[in-house]
Coordinates of C-alpha atoms and ligand atoms in Angstrom, one line a residue:
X1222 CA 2.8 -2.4 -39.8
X1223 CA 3.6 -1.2 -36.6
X1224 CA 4.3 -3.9 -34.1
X1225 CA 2.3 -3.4 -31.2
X1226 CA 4.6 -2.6 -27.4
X1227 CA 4.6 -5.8 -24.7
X1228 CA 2.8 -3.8 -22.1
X1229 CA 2.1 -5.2 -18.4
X1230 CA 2.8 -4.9 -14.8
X1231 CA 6.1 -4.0 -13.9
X1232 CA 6.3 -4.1 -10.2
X1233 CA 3.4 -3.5 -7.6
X1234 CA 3.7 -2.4 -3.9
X1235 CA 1.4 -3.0 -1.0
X1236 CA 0.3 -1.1 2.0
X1237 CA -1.3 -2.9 4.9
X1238 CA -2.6 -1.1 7.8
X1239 CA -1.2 -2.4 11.3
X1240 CA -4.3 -3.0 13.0
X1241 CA -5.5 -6.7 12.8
X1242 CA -8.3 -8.8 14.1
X1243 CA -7.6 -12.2 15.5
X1244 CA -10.1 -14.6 14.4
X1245 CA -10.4 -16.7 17.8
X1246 CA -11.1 -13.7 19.7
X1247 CA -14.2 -12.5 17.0
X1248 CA -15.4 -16.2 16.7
X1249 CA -15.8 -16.3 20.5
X1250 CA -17.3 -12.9 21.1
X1251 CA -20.1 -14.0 18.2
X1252 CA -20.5 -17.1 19.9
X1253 CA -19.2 -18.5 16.1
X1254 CA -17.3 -22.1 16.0
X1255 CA -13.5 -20.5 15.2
X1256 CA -13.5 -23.7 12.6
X1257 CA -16.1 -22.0 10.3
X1258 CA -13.5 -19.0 10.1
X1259 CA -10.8 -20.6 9.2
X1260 CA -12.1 -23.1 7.2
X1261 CA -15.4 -22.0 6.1
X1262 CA -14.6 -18.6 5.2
X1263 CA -10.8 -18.9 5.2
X1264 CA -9.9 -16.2 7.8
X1265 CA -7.3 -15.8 10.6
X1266 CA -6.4 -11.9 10.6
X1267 CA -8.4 -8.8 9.2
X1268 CA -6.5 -5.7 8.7
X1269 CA -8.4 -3.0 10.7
X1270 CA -7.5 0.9 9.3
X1271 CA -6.9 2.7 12.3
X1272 CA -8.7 6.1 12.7
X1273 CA -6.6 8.1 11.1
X1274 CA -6.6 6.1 8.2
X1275 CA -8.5 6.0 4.9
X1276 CA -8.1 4.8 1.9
X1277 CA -6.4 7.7 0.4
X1278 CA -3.6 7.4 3.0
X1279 CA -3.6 3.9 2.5
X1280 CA -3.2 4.4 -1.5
X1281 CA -0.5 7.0 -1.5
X1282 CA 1.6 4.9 1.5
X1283 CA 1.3 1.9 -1.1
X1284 CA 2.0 4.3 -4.6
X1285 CA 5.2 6.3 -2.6
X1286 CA 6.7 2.5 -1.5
X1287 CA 6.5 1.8 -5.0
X1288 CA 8.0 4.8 -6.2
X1289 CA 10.9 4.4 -3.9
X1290 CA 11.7 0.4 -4.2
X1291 CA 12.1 1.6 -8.3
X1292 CA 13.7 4.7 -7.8
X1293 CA 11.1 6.6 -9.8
X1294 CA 10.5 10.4 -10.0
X1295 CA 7.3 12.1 -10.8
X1296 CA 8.7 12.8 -14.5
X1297 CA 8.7 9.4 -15.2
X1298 CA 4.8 8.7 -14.2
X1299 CA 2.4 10.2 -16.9
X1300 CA -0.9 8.6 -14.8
X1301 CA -1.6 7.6 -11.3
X1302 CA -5.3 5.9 -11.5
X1303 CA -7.1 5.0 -8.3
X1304 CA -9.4 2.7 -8.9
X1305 CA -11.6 2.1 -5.5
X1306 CA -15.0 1.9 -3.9
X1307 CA -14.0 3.6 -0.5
X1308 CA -14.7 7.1 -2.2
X1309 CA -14.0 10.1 0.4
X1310 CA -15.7 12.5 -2.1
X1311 CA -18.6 12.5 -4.7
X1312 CA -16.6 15.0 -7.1
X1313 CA -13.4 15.5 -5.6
X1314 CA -11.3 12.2 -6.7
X1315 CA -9.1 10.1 -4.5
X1316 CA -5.8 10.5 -6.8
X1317 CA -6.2 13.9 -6.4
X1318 CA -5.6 13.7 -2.6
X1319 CA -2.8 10.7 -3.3
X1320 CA -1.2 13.8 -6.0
X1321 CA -1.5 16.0 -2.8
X1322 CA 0.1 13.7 -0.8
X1323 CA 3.1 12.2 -3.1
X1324 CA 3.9 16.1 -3.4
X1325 CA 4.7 16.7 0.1
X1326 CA 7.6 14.8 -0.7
X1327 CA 8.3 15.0 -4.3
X1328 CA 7.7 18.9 -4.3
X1329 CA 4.7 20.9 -5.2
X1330 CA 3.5 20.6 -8.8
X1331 CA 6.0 17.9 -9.1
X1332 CA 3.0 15.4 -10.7
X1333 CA 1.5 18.3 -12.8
X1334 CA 2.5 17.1 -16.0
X1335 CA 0.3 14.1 -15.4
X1336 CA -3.2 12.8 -15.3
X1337 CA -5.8 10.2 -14.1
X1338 CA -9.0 9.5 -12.7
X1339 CA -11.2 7.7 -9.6
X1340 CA -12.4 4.5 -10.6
X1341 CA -15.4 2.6 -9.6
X1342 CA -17.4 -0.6 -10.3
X1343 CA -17.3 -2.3 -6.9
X1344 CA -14.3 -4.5 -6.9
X1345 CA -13.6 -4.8 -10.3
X1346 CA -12.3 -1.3 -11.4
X1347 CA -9.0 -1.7 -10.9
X1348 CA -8.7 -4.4 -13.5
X1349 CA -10.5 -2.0 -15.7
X1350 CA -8.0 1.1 -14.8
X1351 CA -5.1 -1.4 -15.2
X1352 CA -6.1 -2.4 -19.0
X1353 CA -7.4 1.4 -20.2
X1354 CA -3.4 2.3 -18.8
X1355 CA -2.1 -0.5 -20.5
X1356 CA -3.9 0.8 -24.0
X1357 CA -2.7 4.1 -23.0
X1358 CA 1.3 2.9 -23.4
X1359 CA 0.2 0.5 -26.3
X1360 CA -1.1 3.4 -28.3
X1361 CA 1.6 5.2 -27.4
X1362 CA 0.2 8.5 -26.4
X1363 CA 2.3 8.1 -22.8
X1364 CA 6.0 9.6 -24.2
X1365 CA 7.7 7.1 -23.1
X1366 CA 6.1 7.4 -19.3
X1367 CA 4.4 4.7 -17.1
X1368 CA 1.3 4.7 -15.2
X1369 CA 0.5 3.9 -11.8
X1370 CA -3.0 2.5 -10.6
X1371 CA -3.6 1.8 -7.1
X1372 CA -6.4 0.0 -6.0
X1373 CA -7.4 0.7 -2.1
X1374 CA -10.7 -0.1 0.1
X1375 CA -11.5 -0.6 3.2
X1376 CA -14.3 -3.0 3.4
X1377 CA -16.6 -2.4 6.8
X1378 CA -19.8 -4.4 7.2
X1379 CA -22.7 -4.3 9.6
X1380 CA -21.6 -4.9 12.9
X1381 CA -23.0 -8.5 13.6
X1382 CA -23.8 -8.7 10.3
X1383 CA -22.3 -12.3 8.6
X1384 CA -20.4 -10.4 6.4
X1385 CA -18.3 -8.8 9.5
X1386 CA -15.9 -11.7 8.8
X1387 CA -14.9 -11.0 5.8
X1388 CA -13.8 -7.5 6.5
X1389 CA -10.2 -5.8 5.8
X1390 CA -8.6 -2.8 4.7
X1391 CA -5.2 -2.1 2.5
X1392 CA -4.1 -1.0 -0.5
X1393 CA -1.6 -2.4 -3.8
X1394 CA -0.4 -0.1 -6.3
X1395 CA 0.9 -1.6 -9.3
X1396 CA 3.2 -0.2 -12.3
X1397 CA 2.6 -0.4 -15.7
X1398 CA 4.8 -0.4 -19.0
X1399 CA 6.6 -0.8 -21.7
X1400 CA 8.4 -4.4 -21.2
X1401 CA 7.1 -5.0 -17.9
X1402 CA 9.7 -7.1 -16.0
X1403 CA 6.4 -9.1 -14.1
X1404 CA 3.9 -10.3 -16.4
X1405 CA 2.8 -9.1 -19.7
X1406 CA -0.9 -8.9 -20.7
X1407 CA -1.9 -11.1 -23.3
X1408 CA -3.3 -8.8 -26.2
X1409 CA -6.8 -9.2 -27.7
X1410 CA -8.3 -11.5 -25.2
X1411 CA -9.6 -9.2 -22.3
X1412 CA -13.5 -10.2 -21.8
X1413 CA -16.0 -8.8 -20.1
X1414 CA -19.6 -9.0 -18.9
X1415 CA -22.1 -6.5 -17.6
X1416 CA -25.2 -5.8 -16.2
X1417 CA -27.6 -4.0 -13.6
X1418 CA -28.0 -6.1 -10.1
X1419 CA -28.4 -5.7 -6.6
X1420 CA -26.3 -7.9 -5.5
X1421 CA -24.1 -5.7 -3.3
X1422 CA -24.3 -1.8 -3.0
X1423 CA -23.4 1.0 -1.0
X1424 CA -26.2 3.8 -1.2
X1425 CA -24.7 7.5 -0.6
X1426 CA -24.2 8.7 2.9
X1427 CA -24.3 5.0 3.5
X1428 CA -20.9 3.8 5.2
X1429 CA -21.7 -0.3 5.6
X1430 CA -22.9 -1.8 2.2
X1431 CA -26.3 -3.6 2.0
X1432 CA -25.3 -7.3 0.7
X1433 CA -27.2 -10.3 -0.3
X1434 CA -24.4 -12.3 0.4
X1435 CA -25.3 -15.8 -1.2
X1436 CA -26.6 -14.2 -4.3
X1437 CA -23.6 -12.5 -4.7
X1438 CA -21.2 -15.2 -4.1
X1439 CA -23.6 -17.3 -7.5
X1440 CA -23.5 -14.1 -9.1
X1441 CA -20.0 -13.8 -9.2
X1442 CA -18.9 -17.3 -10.1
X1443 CA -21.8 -17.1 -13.0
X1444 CA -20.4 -13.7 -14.4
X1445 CA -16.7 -15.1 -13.9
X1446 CA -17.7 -18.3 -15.5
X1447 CA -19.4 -16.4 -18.7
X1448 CA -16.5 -13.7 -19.5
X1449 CA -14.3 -16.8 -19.9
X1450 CA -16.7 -18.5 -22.4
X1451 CA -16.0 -15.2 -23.5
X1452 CA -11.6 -14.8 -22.9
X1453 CA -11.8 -18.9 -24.0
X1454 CA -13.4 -18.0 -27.7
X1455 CA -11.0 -15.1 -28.4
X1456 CA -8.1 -17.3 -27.1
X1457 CA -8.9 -19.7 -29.5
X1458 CA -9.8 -17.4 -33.0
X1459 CA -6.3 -15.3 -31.8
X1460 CA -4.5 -18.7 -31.8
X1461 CA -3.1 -17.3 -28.5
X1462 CA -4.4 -21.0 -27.2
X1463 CA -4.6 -24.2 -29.8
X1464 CA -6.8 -26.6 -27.8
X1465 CA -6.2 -30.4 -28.7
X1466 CA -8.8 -33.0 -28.5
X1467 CA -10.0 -33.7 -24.9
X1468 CA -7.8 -30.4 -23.2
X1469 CA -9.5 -27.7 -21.8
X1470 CA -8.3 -23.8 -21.9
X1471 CA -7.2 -24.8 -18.1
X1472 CA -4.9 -27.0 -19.3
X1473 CA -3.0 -23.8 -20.9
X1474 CA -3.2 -21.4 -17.8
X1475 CA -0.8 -22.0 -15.4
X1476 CA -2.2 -20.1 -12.4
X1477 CA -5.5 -18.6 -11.6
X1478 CA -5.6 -15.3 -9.3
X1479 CA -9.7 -14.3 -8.9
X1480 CA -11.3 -12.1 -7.0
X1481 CA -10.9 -13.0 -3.2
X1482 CA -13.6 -11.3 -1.1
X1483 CA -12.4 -14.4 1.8
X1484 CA -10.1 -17.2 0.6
X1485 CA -12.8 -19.8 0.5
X1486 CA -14.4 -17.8 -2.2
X1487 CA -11.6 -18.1 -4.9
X1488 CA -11.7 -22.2 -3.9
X1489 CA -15.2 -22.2 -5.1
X1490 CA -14.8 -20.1 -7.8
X1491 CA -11.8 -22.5 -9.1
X1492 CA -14.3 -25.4 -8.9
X1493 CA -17.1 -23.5 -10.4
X1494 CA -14.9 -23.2 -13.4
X1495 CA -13.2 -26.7 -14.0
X1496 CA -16.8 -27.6 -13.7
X1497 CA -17.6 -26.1 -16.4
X1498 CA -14.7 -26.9 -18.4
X1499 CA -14.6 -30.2 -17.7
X1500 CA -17.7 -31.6 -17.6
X1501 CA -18.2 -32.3 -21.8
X1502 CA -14.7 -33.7 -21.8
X1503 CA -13.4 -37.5 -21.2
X1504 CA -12.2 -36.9 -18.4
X1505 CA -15.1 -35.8 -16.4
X1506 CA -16.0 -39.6 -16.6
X1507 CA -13.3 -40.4 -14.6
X1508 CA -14.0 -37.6 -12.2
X1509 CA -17.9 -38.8 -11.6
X1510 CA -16.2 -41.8 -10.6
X1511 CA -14.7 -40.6 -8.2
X1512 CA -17.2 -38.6 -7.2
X1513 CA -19.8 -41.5 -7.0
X1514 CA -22.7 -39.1 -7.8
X1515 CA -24.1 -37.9 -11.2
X1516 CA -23.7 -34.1 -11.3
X1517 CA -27.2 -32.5 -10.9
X1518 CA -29.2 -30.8 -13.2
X1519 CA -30.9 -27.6 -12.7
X1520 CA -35.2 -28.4 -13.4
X1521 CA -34.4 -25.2 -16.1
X1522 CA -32.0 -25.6 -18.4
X1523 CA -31.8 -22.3 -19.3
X1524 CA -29.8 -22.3 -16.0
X1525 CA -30.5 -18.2 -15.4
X1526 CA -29.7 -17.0 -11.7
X1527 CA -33.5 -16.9 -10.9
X1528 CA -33.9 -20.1 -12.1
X1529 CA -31.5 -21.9 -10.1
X1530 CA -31.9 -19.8 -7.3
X1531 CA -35.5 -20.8 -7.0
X1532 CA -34.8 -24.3 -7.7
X1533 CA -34.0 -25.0 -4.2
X1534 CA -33.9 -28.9 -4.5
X1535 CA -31.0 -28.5 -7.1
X1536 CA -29.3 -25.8 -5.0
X1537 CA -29.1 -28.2 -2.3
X1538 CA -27.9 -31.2 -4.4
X1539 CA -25.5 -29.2 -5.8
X1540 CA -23.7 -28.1 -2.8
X1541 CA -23.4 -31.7 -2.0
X1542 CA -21.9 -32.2 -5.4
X1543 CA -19.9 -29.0 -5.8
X1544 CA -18.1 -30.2 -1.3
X1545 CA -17.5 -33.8 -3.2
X1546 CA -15.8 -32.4 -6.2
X1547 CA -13.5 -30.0 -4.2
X1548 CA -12.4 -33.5 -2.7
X1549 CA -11.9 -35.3 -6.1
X1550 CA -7.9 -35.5 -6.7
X1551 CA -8.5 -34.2 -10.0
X1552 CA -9.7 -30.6 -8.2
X1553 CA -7.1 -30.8 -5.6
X1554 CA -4.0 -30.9 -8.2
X1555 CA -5.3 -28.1 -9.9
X1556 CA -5.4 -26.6 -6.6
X1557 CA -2.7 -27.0 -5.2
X1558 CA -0.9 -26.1 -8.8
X1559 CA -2.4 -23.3 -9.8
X1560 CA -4.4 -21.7 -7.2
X1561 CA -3.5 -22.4 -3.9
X1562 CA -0.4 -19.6 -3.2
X1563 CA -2.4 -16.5 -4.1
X1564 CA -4.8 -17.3 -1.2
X1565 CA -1.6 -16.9 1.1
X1566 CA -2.4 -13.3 1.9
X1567 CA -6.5 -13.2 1.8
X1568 CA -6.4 -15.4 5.0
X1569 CA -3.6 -12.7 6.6
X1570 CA -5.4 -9.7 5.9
X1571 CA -8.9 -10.3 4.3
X1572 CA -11.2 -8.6 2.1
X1573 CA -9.7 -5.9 0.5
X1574 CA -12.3 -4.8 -2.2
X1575 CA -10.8 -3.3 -5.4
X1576 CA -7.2 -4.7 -4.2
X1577 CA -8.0 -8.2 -3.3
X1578 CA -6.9 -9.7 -6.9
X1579 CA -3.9 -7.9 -6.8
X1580 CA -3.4 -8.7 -3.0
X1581 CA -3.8 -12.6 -4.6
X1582 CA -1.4 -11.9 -7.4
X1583 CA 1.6 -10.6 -5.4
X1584 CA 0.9 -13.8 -2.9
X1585 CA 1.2 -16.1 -5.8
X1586 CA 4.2 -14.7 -7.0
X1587 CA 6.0 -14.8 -3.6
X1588 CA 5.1 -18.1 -2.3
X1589 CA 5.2 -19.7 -6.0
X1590 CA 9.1 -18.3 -5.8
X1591 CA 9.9 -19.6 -2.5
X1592 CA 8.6 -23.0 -3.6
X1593 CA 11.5 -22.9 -6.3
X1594 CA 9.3 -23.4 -9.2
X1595 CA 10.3 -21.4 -12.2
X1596 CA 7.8 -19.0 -13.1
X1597 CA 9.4 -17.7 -16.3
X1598 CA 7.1 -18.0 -19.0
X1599 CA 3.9 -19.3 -17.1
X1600 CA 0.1 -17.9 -17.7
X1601 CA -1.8 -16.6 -15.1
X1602 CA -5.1 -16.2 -15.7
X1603 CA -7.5 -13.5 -14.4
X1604 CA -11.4 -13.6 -13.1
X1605 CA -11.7 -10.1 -11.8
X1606 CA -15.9 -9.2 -10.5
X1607 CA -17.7 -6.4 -9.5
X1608 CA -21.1 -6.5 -7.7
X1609 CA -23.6 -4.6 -9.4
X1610 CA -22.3 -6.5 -11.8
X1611 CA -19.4 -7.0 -13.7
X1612 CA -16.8 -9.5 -14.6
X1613 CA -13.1 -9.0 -16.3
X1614 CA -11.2 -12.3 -17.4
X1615 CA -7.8 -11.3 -19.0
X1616 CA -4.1 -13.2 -18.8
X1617 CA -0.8 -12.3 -18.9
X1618 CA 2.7 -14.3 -18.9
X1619 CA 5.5 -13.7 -16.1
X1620 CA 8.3 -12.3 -18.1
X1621 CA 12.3 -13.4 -18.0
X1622 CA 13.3 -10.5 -15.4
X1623 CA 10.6 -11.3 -13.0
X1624 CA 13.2 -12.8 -10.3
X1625 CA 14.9 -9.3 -10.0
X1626 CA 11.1 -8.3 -8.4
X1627 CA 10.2 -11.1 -6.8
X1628 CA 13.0 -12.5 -5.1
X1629 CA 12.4 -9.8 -2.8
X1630 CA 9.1 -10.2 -1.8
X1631 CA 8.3 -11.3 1.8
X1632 CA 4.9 -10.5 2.7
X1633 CA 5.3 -9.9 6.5
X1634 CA 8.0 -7.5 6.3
X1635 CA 6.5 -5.8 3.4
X1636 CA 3.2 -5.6 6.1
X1637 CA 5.6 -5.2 8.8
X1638 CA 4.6 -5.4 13.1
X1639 CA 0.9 -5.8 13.4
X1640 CA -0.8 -4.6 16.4
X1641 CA -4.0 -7.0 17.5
X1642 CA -7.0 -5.2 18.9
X1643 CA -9.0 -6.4 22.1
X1644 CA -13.2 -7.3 20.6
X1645 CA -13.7 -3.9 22.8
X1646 CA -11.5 -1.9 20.9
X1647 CA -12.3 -3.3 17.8
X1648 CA -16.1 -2.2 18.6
X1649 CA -15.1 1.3 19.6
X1650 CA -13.4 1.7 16.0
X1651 CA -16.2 0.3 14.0
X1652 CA -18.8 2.3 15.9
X1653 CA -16.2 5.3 15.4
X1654 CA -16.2 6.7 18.6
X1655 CA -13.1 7.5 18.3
X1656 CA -12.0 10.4 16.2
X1657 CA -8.7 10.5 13.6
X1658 CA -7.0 12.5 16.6
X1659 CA -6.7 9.8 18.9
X1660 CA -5.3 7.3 17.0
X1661 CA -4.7 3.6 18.3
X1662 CA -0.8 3.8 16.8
X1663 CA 1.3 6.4 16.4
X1664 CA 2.1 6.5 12.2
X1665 CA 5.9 5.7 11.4
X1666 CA 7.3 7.1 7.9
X1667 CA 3.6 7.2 6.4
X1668 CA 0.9 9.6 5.4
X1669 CA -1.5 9.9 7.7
X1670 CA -4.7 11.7 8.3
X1671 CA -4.6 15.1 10.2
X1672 CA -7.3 17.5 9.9
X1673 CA -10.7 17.4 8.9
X1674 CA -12.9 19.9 7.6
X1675 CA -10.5 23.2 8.8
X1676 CA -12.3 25.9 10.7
X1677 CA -14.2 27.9 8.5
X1678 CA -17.5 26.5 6.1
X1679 CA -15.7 27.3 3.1
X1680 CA -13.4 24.6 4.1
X1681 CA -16.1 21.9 4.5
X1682 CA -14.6 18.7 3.3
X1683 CA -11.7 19.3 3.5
X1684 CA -9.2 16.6 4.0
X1685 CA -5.4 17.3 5.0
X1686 CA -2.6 14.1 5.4
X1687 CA 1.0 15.0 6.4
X1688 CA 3.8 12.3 6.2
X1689 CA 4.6 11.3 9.5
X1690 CA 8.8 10.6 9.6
Ligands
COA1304 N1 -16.6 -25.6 10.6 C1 -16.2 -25.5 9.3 N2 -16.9 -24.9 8.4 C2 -18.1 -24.4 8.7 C3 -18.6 -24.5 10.0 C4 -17.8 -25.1 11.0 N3 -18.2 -25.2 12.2 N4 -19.9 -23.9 10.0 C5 -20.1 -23.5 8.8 N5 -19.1 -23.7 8.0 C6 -18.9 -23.4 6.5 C7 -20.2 -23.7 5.7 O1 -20.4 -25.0 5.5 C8 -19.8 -22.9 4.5 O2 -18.9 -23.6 3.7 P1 -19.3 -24.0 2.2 O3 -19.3 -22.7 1.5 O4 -18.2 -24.9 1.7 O5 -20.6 -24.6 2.2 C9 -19.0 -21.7 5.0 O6 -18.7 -22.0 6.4 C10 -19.8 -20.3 5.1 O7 -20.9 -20.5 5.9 P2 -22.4 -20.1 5.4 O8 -23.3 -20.3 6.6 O9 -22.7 -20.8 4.1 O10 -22.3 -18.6 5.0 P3 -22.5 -17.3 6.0 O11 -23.9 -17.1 6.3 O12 -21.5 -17.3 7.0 O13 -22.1 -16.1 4.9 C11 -21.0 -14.9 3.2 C12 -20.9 -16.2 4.1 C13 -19.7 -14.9 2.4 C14 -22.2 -15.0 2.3 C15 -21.1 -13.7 4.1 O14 -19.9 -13.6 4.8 C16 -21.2 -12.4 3.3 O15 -22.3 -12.0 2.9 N6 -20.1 -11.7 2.9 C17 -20.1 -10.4 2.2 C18 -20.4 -10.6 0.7 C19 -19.4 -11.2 -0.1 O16 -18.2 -11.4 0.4 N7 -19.7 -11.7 -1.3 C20 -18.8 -12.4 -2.1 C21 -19.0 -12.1 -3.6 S1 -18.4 -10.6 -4.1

């Protein structure tokens, strides 16, 4: 029997545009306390693309930076994979314009040999593109090649809308293969959950999504919480985890990196979790006592979304239990341990869609590091959602030769000099009243967008991006 390749994340690159908004200045032009961003949503900066930007620019700055910092050619990359839900084009796909792109410099035809596909299921594709890649190399049908998938969005809400705060644009692209020095996936554990809702969308010729924001924050902790039940019983028949009496699969994952559509979010959706991990075991006691406060029970015990959401007297007792037990010791070790460093970035950049896990990851790596912890050998565990809806838990274990990436991570240098916007500015972009030829910054070594449409009809759609040296 065959023994099946160690396949995972090599190395992963990020691109974050150069525009930012400053949180005191959009607090006071809302007439919004400035505490409620930074604490209640977990915001300081959003990345704002600037107008010649997109999120094919933003993909193929992020996919050449990783080609460079690894010295790769296009002969060594059998699949670039974007997975995204900025799409420029309802056939045409967004790798095809990062192909166009990379070429400019590798060479015309250079990527022919390759292949890959757009990817979309709100924010969760790219976990999706990530593990069908990962099959790809474990099946071995990549001759000896790795694959690229870059996750990029630019997330743009109503303009006074409550989800205008938790806006931002960028991009990560992330290297897969064959003993990955990163993190390698743990095999035969992937879980998933699916089904149709409304939670979030973006209807066509739409550019702002329509959002029912607090039914997509439950939504996403309850389709999080049920691919682990999910991750946790394949864990356990795989004997990849041997729970003892009283532990819980937490106790065996090292770091969590979830979805992060604002910092705050992945807090919640930490204590959602433990919640539910903890609460049939002996130590939950010890918790409630610190607590002072039995934990509510929903009036349906079924517990579905409807259900609770209509029970508006549990909702509400809830929240008061859910604020106490993010103050319980017990959460804030686990915290502080495990979760704490990958929300580094979210509050520097904010929401970045398909790339906001990824965004988490790379932040938990670098500040883990700088801490002087030893990451060799430690789990990080995945809760990756999608509105609309879907959910992906997976892990993976940071490998021996992670150092050699990570020691050189630094996350402002990698964003480099940021350029804040006045709330005037800021307005005149959103509204886009300004077109990609007047541009707030002038683009250094990057692709940038440069002509729209050409002259003629039969070039409708038509988007060109040069490299700007
Ligand atoms: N100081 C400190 N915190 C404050 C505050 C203040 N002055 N005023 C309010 N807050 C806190 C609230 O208590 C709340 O914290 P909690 O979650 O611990 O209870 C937090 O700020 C958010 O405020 P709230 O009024 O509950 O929500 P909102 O109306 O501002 O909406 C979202 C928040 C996320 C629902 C909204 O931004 C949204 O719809 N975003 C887009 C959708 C999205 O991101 N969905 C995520 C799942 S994919």
């Amino acid at each position: 029997m065959s023994v099946m390749p160690v396949v995972g994340i090599d190395d992963l690159a990020i691109y974050v545009p150069k525009l930012y908004l400053d949180y005191k200045d959009f607090a006071e032009a809302r007439g919004i306390d400035p505490q409620k961003l930074e604490y209640g949503i977990g915001i300081k900066k959003m990345a704002i693309a600037d107008t010649n930007q997109d999120s094919a620019c933003m993909a193929a700055n992020a996919c050449l930076k990783l080609m460079q910092k690894n010295h790769l050619h296009p002969e060594d990359i059998g699949r670039v994979y974007v997975a995204t839900e900025s799409s420029l084009d309802e056939s045409k796909a967004m790798n095809s314009f990062v192909i166009g792109m990379l070429e400019q410099i590798y060479g015309e035809g250079s990527f022919e040999h390759a292949g890959g596909i757009e990817c979309k299921f709100a924010c969760v594709s790219g976990s999706y593109a990530l593990y069908d890649n990962a099959n790809w190399i474990r099946a071995e049908e990549n001759n000896g090649k790795a694959a690229i998938v870059i996750v990029s969005d630019i997330a743009k809400y109503d303009m006074g809308s409550t989800g205008e705060y938790t806006q931002g644009a960028g991009a990560v692209a992330l290297l897969i293969r064959e003993n990955p020095r990163l993190m390698a996936y743990d095999p035969k554990v992937p879980s998933t959950t699916i089904k149709n809702e409304y939670d979030f969308y973006r209807p066509f010729g739409k550019e702002t999504p329509l959002v029912n924001g607090s039914y997509s924050n439950l939504l996403y902790l309850i389709s999080v919480r049920k691919a682990f039940d999910l991750y946790k019983e394949k864990a356990i028949k795989t004997g990849l985890i041997k729970l003892k009496d009283g532990e819980s699969i937490t106790d065996h994952i090292d770091y969590f990196a979830v979805h992060l559509p604002y910092r705050k979010m992945g807090e919640k959706a930490l204590a959602y979790l433990l919640r539910h991990e903890w609460r049939h075991l002996p130590r939950w006691k010890h918790v409630i006592k610190e607590i002072g406060m039995q934990e509510p029970q929903p009036k349906d015990p079924r517990g579905t979304i409807e259900s609770i959401l209509a029970d508006t007297e549990f909702m509400k007792a809830d929240e008061q239990f859910r604020r106490a037990f993010m103050q319980t010791s017990f959460y804030n070790e686990v915290y502080e341990k495990k979760m704490a460093s990958s929300l580094e970035a979210s509050a520097i950049i904010g929401n970045l869609y398909t790339a906001s896990m990824y965004m988490g990851l790379r932040s938990l790596l670098e500040f883990e590091f700088k801490k002087g912890i030893d990451l060799e050998g430690k789990r990080i565990g995945f809760g990756s959602y999608g509105s609309g809806s879907s959910a992906m838990v997976f892990s993976g274990i940071i490998q021996p030769q992670y150092k050699e990436v990570v020691s050189k991570m630094n996350l402002d240098e990698d964003i480099g000099p940021r350029q804040k916007l006045s709330m005037e500015e800021y307005e005149r972009l959103h509204r886009n009243e300004r077109t990609f030829k007047d541009s707030v910054i002038r683009a250094h070594k990057e692709f940038v967008l440069v002509r729209l449409g050409g002259n003629t009809a039969d070039k409708a759609g038509f988007r060109e991006y040069n490299y700007v040296s």
